[in-house]
GROMACS .gro file of C-alpha atoms in nm:
model
  385
    1MET     CA    1   8.093   7.466   9.963
    2ILE     CA    2   8.204   7.820   9.816
    3SER     CA    3   7.945   8.044  10.022
    4ASN     CA    4   8.065   7.873  10.368
    5SER     CA    5   8.441   7.912  10.249
    6ILE     CA    6   8.308   8.315  10.192
    7LYS     CA    7   8.144   8.326  10.503
    8GLN     CA    8   8.400   8.150  10.748
    9ASN     CA    9   8.682   8.419  10.584
   10ILE     CA   10   8.477   8.712  10.510
   11ARG     CA   11   8.711   8.938  10.755
   12GLN     CA   12   9.001   8.866  10.558
   13TYR     CA   13   8.824   8.937  10.249
   14THR     CA   14   8.732   9.258  10.347
   15MET     CA   15   9.071   9.324  10.456
   16ILE     CA   16   9.150   9.193  10.096
   17ILE     CA   17   8.922   9.440   9.955
   18ALA     CA   18   8.998   9.760  10.183
   19LEU     CA   19   9.400   9.671  10.099
   20LEU     CA   20   9.333   9.719   9.748
   21SER     CA   21   9.096  10.066   9.759
   22ILE     CA   22   9.355  10.172  10.027
   23TRP     CA   23   9.621  10.125   9.714
   24ILE     CA   24   9.363  10.248   9.406
   25ILE     CA   25   9.345  10.574   9.599
   26PHE     CA   26   9.704  10.651   9.695
   27ALA     CA   27   9.752  10.543   9.347
   28LEU     CA   28   9.514  10.836   9.241
   29LEU     CA   29   9.638  11.104   9.454
   30THR     CA   30   9.983  11.044   9.375
   31GLU     CA   31   9.946  10.999   9.026
   32GLY     CA   32  10.080  10.619   8.971
   33ILE     CA   33  10.383  10.710   9.181
   34PHE     CA   34  10.263  10.442   9.497
   35LEU     CA   35  10.199  10.213   9.217
   36THR     CA   36  10.566  10.190   9.108
   37SER     CA   37  10.757   9.908   9.139
   38ARG     CA   38  11.050  10.060   9.325
   39ASN     CA   39  10.793  10.214   9.558
   40LEU     CA   40  10.540   9.858   9.625
   41SER     CA   41  10.897   9.695   9.665
   42ASN     CA   42  11.014   9.984   9.928
   43LEU     CA   43  10.660   9.908  10.093
   44PHE     CA   44  10.710   9.539  10.110
   45LEU     CA   45  11.073   9.595  10.261
   46GLN     CA   46  10.931   9.867  10.510
   47MET     CA   47  10.659   9.619  10.625
   48VAL     CA   48  10.843   9.314  10.717
   49THR     CA   49  10.938   9.448  11.096
   50VAL     CA   50  10.589   9.493  11.209
   51GLY     CA   51  10.501   9.159  11.005
   52PHE     CA   52  10.760   8.983  11.240
   53LEU     CA   53  10.614   9.159  11.548
   54ALA     CA   54  10.229   9.061  11.453
   55CYS     CA   55  10.307   8.708  11.400
   56GLY     CA   56  10.425   8.684  11.753
   57MET     CA   57  10.130   8.907  11.865
   58VAL     CA   58   9.858   8.706  11.692
   59LEU     CA   59   9.925   8.451  11.958
   60VAL     CA   60   9.946   8.690  12.278
   61ILE     CA   61   9.593   8.829  12.134
   62VAL     CA   62   9.467   8.479  12.099
   63ALA     CA   63   9.520   8.401  12.447
   64THR     CA   64   9.364   8.695  12.532
   65HIS     CA   65   9.703   8.858  12.621
   66ILE     CA   66   9.869   9.192  12.498
   67ASP     CA   67  10.224   9.320  12.494
   68LEU     CA   68  10.303   9.676  12.484
   69SER     CA   69  10.682   9.628  12.477
   70VAL     CA   70  10.774   9.508  12.178
   71GLY     CA   71  10.884   9.823  12.022
   72SER     CA   72  11.100   9.958  12.354
   73VAL     CA   73  11.219   9.582  12.361
   74ALA     CA   74  11.294   9.601  11.968
   75GLY     CA   75  11.479   9.984  11.998
   76THR     CA   76  11.713   9.768  12.277
   77LEU     CA   77  11.790   9.494  12.073
   78GLY     CA   78  11.877   9.681  11.809
   79ALA     CA   79  12.103   9.904  12.058
   80VAL     CA   80  12.250   9.594  12.174
   81ALA     CA   81  12.338   9.427  11.821
   82ALA     CA   82  12.503   9.798  11.738
   83ALA     CA   83  12.713   9.826  12.066
   84LEU     CA   84  12.819   9.440  12.019
   85MET     CA   85  12.967   9.509  11.675
   86THR     CA   86  13.040   9.862  11.699
   87LYS     CA   87  13.220   9.859  12.075
   88ALA     CA   88  13.283   9.448  12.125
   89GLY     CA   89  13.422   9.401  11.765
   90LEU     CA   90  13.187   9.083  11.731
   91ASN     CA   91  13.134   8.960  11.382
   92PRO     CA   92  12.730   8.979  11.268
   93VAL     CA   93  12.658   8.582  11.315
   94LEU     CA   94  12.749   8.587  11.680
   95THR     CA   95  12.588   8.924  11.689
   96ILE     CA   96  12.258   8.794  11.551
   97ILE     CA   97  12.275   8.468  11.767
   98ILE     CA   98  12.321   8.679  12.095
   99THR     CA   99  12.063   8.940  12.016
  100LEU     CA  100  11.801   8.661  11.948
  101GLY     CA  101  11.947   8.499  12.282
  102CYS     CA  102  11.826   8.848  12.462
  103GLY     CA  103  11.500   8.812  12.273
  104VAL     CA  104  11.434   8.458  12.448
  105LEU     CA  105  11.580   8.613  12.796
  106VAL     CA  106  11.343   8.880  12.753
  107GLY     CA  107  11.029   8.636  12.637
  108CYS     CA  108  11.108   8.438  12.954
  109TRP     CA  109  11.112   8.708  13.178
  110HIS     CA  110  10.754   8.814  13.028
  111GLY     CA  111  10.646   8.488  13.056
  112PHE     CA  112  10.739   8.390  13.411
  113TRP     CA  113  10.561   8.690  13.562
  114ILE     CA  114  10.253   8.648  13.377
  115SER     CA  115  10.249   8.272  13.400
  116TYR     CA  116  10.422   8.176  13.681
  117ARG     CA  117  10.307   8.511  13.922
  118GLY     CA  118   9.997   8.598  13.772
  119VAL     CA  119  10.042   8.966  13.668
  120PRO     CA  120   9.849   9.050  13.420
  121ALA     CA  121  10.048   9.137  13.095
  122PHE     CA  122   9.907   9.470  13.055
  123ILE     CA  123  10.134   9.590  13.376
  124VAL     CA  124  10.397   9.373  13.286
  125THR     CA  125  10.481   9.483  12.924
  126LEU     CA  126  10.371   9.835  13.050
  127ALA     CA  127  10.633   9.819  13.264
  128SER     CA  128  10.873   9.675  13.007
  129MET     CA  129  10.815   9.928  12.786
  130THR     CA  130  10.921  10.218  13.001
  131ALA     CA  131  11.241  10.035  13.170
  132PHE     CA  132  11.366   9.902  12.784
  133LYS     CA  133  11.356  10.280  12.692
  134GLY     CA  134  11.564  10.368  12.994
  135ILE     CA  135  11.818  10.100  12.877
  136THR     CA  136  11.800  10.183  12.489
  137LEU     CA  137  11.949  10.521  12.671
  138ALA     CA  138  12.208  10.380  12.869
  139ILE     CA  139  12.388  10.165  12.589
  140THR     CA  140  12.324  10.444  12.307
  141LYS     CA  141  12.430  10.727  12.563
  142GLY     CA  142  12.155  10.905  12.383
  143ALA     CA  143  12.374  10.859  12.028
  144THR     CA  144  12.348  10.681  11.719
  145ILE     CA  145  12.555  10.394  11.630
  146GLY     CA  146  12.588  10.290  11.308
  147GLU     CA  147  12.776  10.173  10.980
  148PHE     CA  148  12.807   9.797  11.041
  149PRO     CA  149  12.969   9.502  10.845
  150LEU     CA  150  12.773   9.420  10.495
  151GLY     CA  151  12.686   9.056  10.645
  152PHE     CA  152  12.428   9.243  10.927
  153LYS     CA  153  12.321   9.527  10.668
  154ALA     CA  154  12.198   9.273  10.411
  155LEU     CA  155  11.924   9.120  10.674
  156GLY     CA  156  11.785   9.446  10.611
  157GLN     CA  157  11.846   9.609  10.261
  158GLY     CA  158  12.006   9.301  10.067
  159TYR     CA  159  11.806   9.146   9.755
  160VAL     CA  160  11.826   8.794   9.596
  161PRO     CA  161  12.140   8.810   9.408
  162LYS     CA  162  12.116   8.704   8.992
  163LEU     CA  163  12.170   8.332   8.942
  164PHE     CA  164  12.187   8.271   8.584
  165LEU     CA  165  12.137   8.594   8.381
  166LYS     CA  166  12.400   8.816   8.544
  167ASN     CA  167  12.247   9.113   8.277
  168ALA     CA  168  11.934   9.037   8.274
  169SER     CA  169  11.728   9.339   8.325
  170PHE     CA  170  11.530   9.104   8.529
  171ASN     CA  171  11.594   8.905   8.906
  172ASP     CA  172  11.587   8.532   8.744
  173THR     CA  173  11.670   8.391   9.087
  174SER     CA  174  11.299   8.575   9.213
  175ILE     CA  175  11.131   8.434   8.915
  176ILE     CA  176  11.261   8.090   9.058
  177ILE     CA  177  11.130   8.141   9.421
  178GLY     CA  178  10.776   8.285   9.303
  179ILE     CA  179  10.721   7.979   9.067
  180PHE     CA  180  10.847   7.745   9.355
  181PHE     CA  181  10.534   7.881   9.578
  182ILE     CA  182  10.281   7.889   9.327
  183ILE     CA  183  10.373   7.494   9.296
  184LEU     CA  184  10.410   7.409   9.677
  185PHE     CA  185  10.077   7.596   9.711
  186ILE     CA  186   9.942   7.359   9.406
  187ILE     CA  187  10.039   7.061   9.552
  188LEU     CA  188   9.951   7.132   9.915
  189ASP     CA  189   9.573   7.270   9.792
  190LEU     CA  190   9.551   6.900   9.563
  191ARG     CA  191   9.640   6.729   9.873
  192LYS     CA  192   9.423   6.878  10.127
  193ARG     CA  193   9.134   6.802   9.884
  194ASN     CA  194   9.238   6.444   9.817
  195SER     CA  195   9.263   6.395  10.185
  196ARG     CA  196   8.924   6.521  10.225
  197ILE     CA  197   8.760   6.284   9.977
  198LYS     CA  198   8.974   6.010  10.137
  199HIS     CA  199   8.755   6.098  10.471
  200ASP     CA  200   8.432   6.126  10.267
  201LEU     CA  201   8.413   6.500  10.333
  202GLU     CA  202   8.247   6.743  10.115
  203VAL     CA  203   8.516   6.929   9.840
  204ILE     CA  204   8.421   7.189   9.569
  205SER     CA  205   8.434   7.053   9.201
  206MET     CA  206   8.759   7.069   9.044
  207PRO     CA  207   8.688   7.388   8.781
  208PHE     CA  208   8.623   7.580   9.107
  209GLN     CA  209   8.942   7.427   9.260
  210ILE     CA  210   9.110   7.540   8.938
  211LEU     CA  211   8.993   7.838   8.959
  212ARG     CA  212   9.087   7.903   9.334
  213MET     CA  213   9.443   7.777   9.219
  214ALA     CA  214   9.432   8.003   8.946
  215LEU     CA  215   9.354   8.332   9.151
  216VAL     CA  216   9.608   8.235   9.478
  217ALA     CA  217   9.874   8.203   9.199
  218ALA     CA  218   9.784   8.523   9.060
  219VAL     CA  219   9.819   8.676   9.401
  220ILE     CA  220  10.149   8.545   9.478
  221SER     CA  221  10.265   8.629   9.119
  222ILE     CA  222  10.169   8.978   9.147
  223PRO     CA  223  10.397   9.099   9.427
  224CYS     CA  224  10.694   8.862   9.325
  225MET     CA  225  10.649   9.047   8.972
  226VAL     CA  226  10.670   9.394   9.105
  227MET     CA  227  10.982   9.302   9.311
  228ILE     CA  228  11.153   9.150   9.011
  229SER     CA  229  11.118   9.418   8.791
  230TYR     CA  230  11.274   9.657   9.088
  231ARG     CA  231  11.580   9.433   9.228
  232GLY     CA  232  11.431   9.120   9.324
  233ILE     CA  233  11.276   8.980   9.603
  234PRO     CA  234  11.486   9.145   9.944
  235TYR     CA  235  11.597   8.856  10.238
  236ALA     CA  236  11.375   8.996  10.488
  237VAL     CA  237  11.082   8.938  10.283
  238LEU     CA  238  11.161   8.616  10.213
  239LEU     CA  239  11.277   8.567  10.603
  240LEU     CA  240  10.916   8.693  10.669
  241ILE     CA  241  10.763   8.433  10.444
  242GLY     CA  242  10.967   8.159  10.613
  243ILE     CA  243  10.823   8.252  10.945
  244VAL     CA  244  10.480   8.324  10.836
  245LEU     CA  245  10.456   7.963  10.693
  246ILE     CA  246  10.641   7.793  11.020
  247PHE     CA  247  10.380   7.973  11.253
  248THR     CA  248  10.086   7.879  11.015
  249PHE     CA  249  10.178   7.551  11.080
  250THR     CA  250  10.210   7.579  11.438
  251THR     CA  251   9.940   7.736  11.522
  252LYS     CA  252   9.703   7.487  11.255
  253LYS     CA  253   9.868   7.190  11.313
  254THR     CA  254  10.060   7.114  11.617
  255LYS     CA  255   9.893   7.092  11.998
  256PHE     CA  256  10.062   7.385  12.125
  257GLY     CA  257   9.859   7.577  11.863
  258ARG     CA  258   9.566   7.416  11.962
  259TYR     CA  259   9.620   7.504  12.340
  260VAL     CA  260   9.652   7.874  12.254
  261TYR     CA  261   9.367   7.881  12.079
  262ALA     CA  262   9.179   7.683  12.311
  263ILE     CA  263   9.304   7.923  12.567
  264GLY     CA  264   9.156   8.206  12.451
  265GLY     CA  265   8.814   8.038  12.350
  266ASN     CA  266   8.771   7.905  12.663
  267LYS     CA  267   8.992   7.897  12.964
  268GLN     CA  268   8.805   7.729  13.200
  269ALA     CA  269   8.722   7.462  12.921
  270ALA     CA  270   9.092   7.419  12.859
  271ARG     CA  271   9.215   7.384  13.198
  272LEU     CA  272   8.941   7.109  13.265
  273SER     CA  273   9.062   6.956  12.958
  274GLY     CA  274   9.418   6.939  13.048
  275VAL     CA  275   9.579   7.222  12.905
  276ASN     CA  276   9.878   7.367  13.111
  277ILE     CA  277   9.814   7.702  13.060
  278LYS     CA  278  10.073   7.852  13.265
  279ARG     CA  279  10.334   7.692  13.020
  280VAL     CA  280  10.154   7.737  12.724
  281ASN     CA  281  10.135   8.132  12.816
  282PHE     CA  282  10.518   8.109  12.908
  283PHE     CA  283  10.574   8.009  12.581
  284ILE     CA  284  10.381   8.262  12.406
  285PHE     CA  285  10.588   8.561  12.519
  286VAL     CA  286  10.918   8.384  12.442
  287LEU     CA  287  10.795   8.333  12.116
  288MET     CA  288  10.725   8.680  12.113
  289GLY     CA  289  11.087   8.788  12.256
  290LEU     CA  290  11.268   8.582  11.961
  291LEU     CA  291  11.041   8.727  11.677
  292THR     CA  292  11.128   9.047  11.858
  293ALA     CA  293  11.503   9.033  11.844
  294LEU     CA  294  11.446   8.903  11.439
  295ALA     CA  295  11.214   9.251  11.435
  296SER     CA  296  11.521   9.452  11.589
  297ILE     CA  297  11.812   9.294  11.380
  298VAL     CA  298  11.613   9.321  11.052
  299PHE     CA  299  11.539   9.723  11.115
  300THR     CA  300  11.865   9.756  11.227
  301GLY     CA  301  12.012   9.622  10.937
  302ARG     CA  302  11.778   9.803  10.701
  303LEU     CA  303  11.887  10.125  10.840
  304ASN     CA  304  12.221  10.061  10.951
  305ALA     CA  305  12.188  10.269  11.287
  306ALA     CA  306  12.055  10.199  11.572
  307THR     CA  307  11.903  10.529  11.755
  308THR     CA  308  11.709  10.570  12.077
  309SER     CA  309  11.372  10.663  11.865
  310ALA     CA  310  11.410  10.289  11.740
  311GLY     CA  311  11.113  10.097  11.769
  312ASN     CA  312  10.884  10.398  11.880
  313LEU     CA  313  10.535  10.250  11.848
  314PHE     CA  314  10.592   9.958  11.662
  315GLU     CA  315  10.313   9.805  11.925
  316LEU     CA  316  10.057  10.020  11.787
  317ASP     CA  317  10.124   9.886  11.428
  318ALA     CA  318  10.201   9.508  11.527
  319ILE     CA  319   9.847   9.575  11.781
  320ALA     CA  320   9.642   9.713  11.498
  321ALA     CA  321   9.740   9.489  11.217
  322CYS     CA  322   9.638   9.192  11.441
  323TYR     CA  323   9.310   9.357  11.495
  324ILE     CA  324   9.296   9.485  11.135
  325GLY     CA  325   9.375   9.127  11.018
  326GLY     CA  326   9.032   8.946  11.186
  327THR     CA  327   9.189   8.893  11.551
  328SER     CA  328   8.937   8.882  11.786
  329SER     CA  329   9.017   9.134  12.081
  330SER     CA  330   8.810   8.904  12.337
  331GLY     CA  331   9.074   8.586  12.238
  332GLY     CA  332   9.046   8.246  12.046
  333VAL     CA  333   9.006   8.382  11.703
  334GLY     CA  334   9.288   8.509  11.472
  335THR     CA  335   9.534   8.400  11.177
  336ILE     CA  336   9.905   8.465  11.075
  337VAL     CA  337   9.792   8.508  10.759
  338GLY     CA  338   9.535   8.793  10.840
  339ALA     CA  339   9.810   8.979  11.052
  340ILE     CA  340  10.037   8.976  10.775
  341ILE     CA  341   9.716   9.141  10.533
  342GLY     CA  342   9.704   9.399  10.856
  343ALA     CA  343  10.109   9.477  10.811
  344LEU     CA  344  10.023   9.532  10.490
  345VAL     CA  345   9.759   9.760  10.535
  346MET     CA  346   9.944   9.957  10.832
  347ALA     CA  347  10.275   9.996  10.595
  348SER     CA  348  10.069  10.119  10.309
  349LEU     CA  349   9.879  10.368  10.534
  350ASP     CA  350  10.231  10.501  10.636
  351ASN     CA  351  10.402  10.479  10.291
  352GLY     CA  352  10.096  10.670  10.104
  353MET     CA  353  10.078  10.937  10.345
  354SER     CA  354  10.413  10.979  10.342
  355LEU     CA  355  10.450  11.015   9.967
  356LEU     CA  356  10.180  11.302   9.994
  357ASN     CA  357  10.367  11.457  10.267
  358VAL     CA  358  10.111  11.422  10.522
  359GLU     CA  359  10.215  11.582  10.822
  360ILE     CA  360  10.342  11.320  11.118
  361MET     CA  361  10.078  11.436  11.384
  362TYR     CA  362   9.788  11.333  11.108
  363GLN     CA  363   9.928  11.018  11.001
  364TYR     CA  364   9.932  10.940  11.379
  365ILE     CA  365   9.538  11.020  11.414
  366ILE     CA  366   9.425  10.845  11.095
  367LYS     CA  367   9.613  10.549  11.227
  368GLY     CA  368   9.465  10.565  11.587
  369ALA     CA  369   9.144  10.623  11.434
  370ILE     CA  370   9.155  10.364  11.238
  371LEU     CA  371   9.284  10.104  11.486
  372LEU     CA  372   8.930  10.226  11.715
  373PHE     CA  373   8.755  10.110  11.369
  374ALA     CA  374   8.939   9.759  11.368
  375VAL     CA  375   8.836   9.690  11.743
  376TRP     CA  376   8.480   9.856  11.721
  377ILE     CA  377   8.428   9.603  11.376
  378ASP     CA  378   8.557   9.306  11.627
  379PHE     CA  379   8.372   9.449  11.929
  380MET     CA  380   7.994   9.441  11.711
  381THR     CA  381   8.058   9.141  11.546
  382ASN     CA  382   8.082   8.933  11.871
  383LYS     CA  383   7.762   9.119  12.014
  384LYS     CA  384   7.551   8.979  11.721
  385SER     CA  385   7.708   8.622  11.773
   0.00000   0.00000   0.00000
């Protein structure tokens, strides 16, 4: 049972080992600076934007599509949000609602052309990548738009406030949140075990079950402790955790999720099974548009400014995060959690190389090489199978 579990999740385990290796290497090269609570907390915050995009990109790639426009669209939506607040004088709540609505409209536009007009996603999103860069320039006039209200900035820069111990050196609210997630995992894991026993399915022995729960609890505790010892858990990280839970549930427990994997695994078989492929593809891009809007809001709030270069190469990071996290380039395979691990790998590389003052041209070369390597691994795996 344990060996089967390891075989089924070998790529994600490999990525976790790779992530830990990257952290150890950067810790040694930066003489421990990389592993300080302040740096790791900032790293998690930096990873959030790509994490949002990667959640949507998993569905896109699993269904054998690609979206090259997320960077440009995120830049444009960030500029829209900035213009609404600074030029139109709208409050943050209304601005966020309108920006999310714009993201959904962009997703509908892509979904219409891809699903109902049969234009390849590569072409549609490539066209949007160019067009939205122009729209961003038109909105910003080539200048930086900045200084937003506190409510908007909090989404990108804010931390969960202390609840009871106001003068403590740690964030008590974040401790409660960490304990909540550990208890939630234990309850869900035990329910899953009981369900398998009820249906006469094989389960691992209770000692190994407890060992697994202890390991997962440690995995949840470590990043929580890092953030708690600095300023607490950022709002943006909490938001990302919520999105990961929702999308993990959607992909594993809903008809829509099963249809996405069915289309990616064998489109003809999915069609013969009665799956409405056009509708599913349409909603995949609507969700991608919504998550792109969310990413743009958090990113613009974190920078407290909208610039013409915002969102540059986000598509590379999001696509690379998916492939590194185990999503197959041939479709049908991929997980939300894997994509988040991939996003953490990309953010760690960015953060570590910046601490080492690696020139930006070498950063691009290294990230490009890692993307190529991840796709090659996927290609070789598919070839063997």
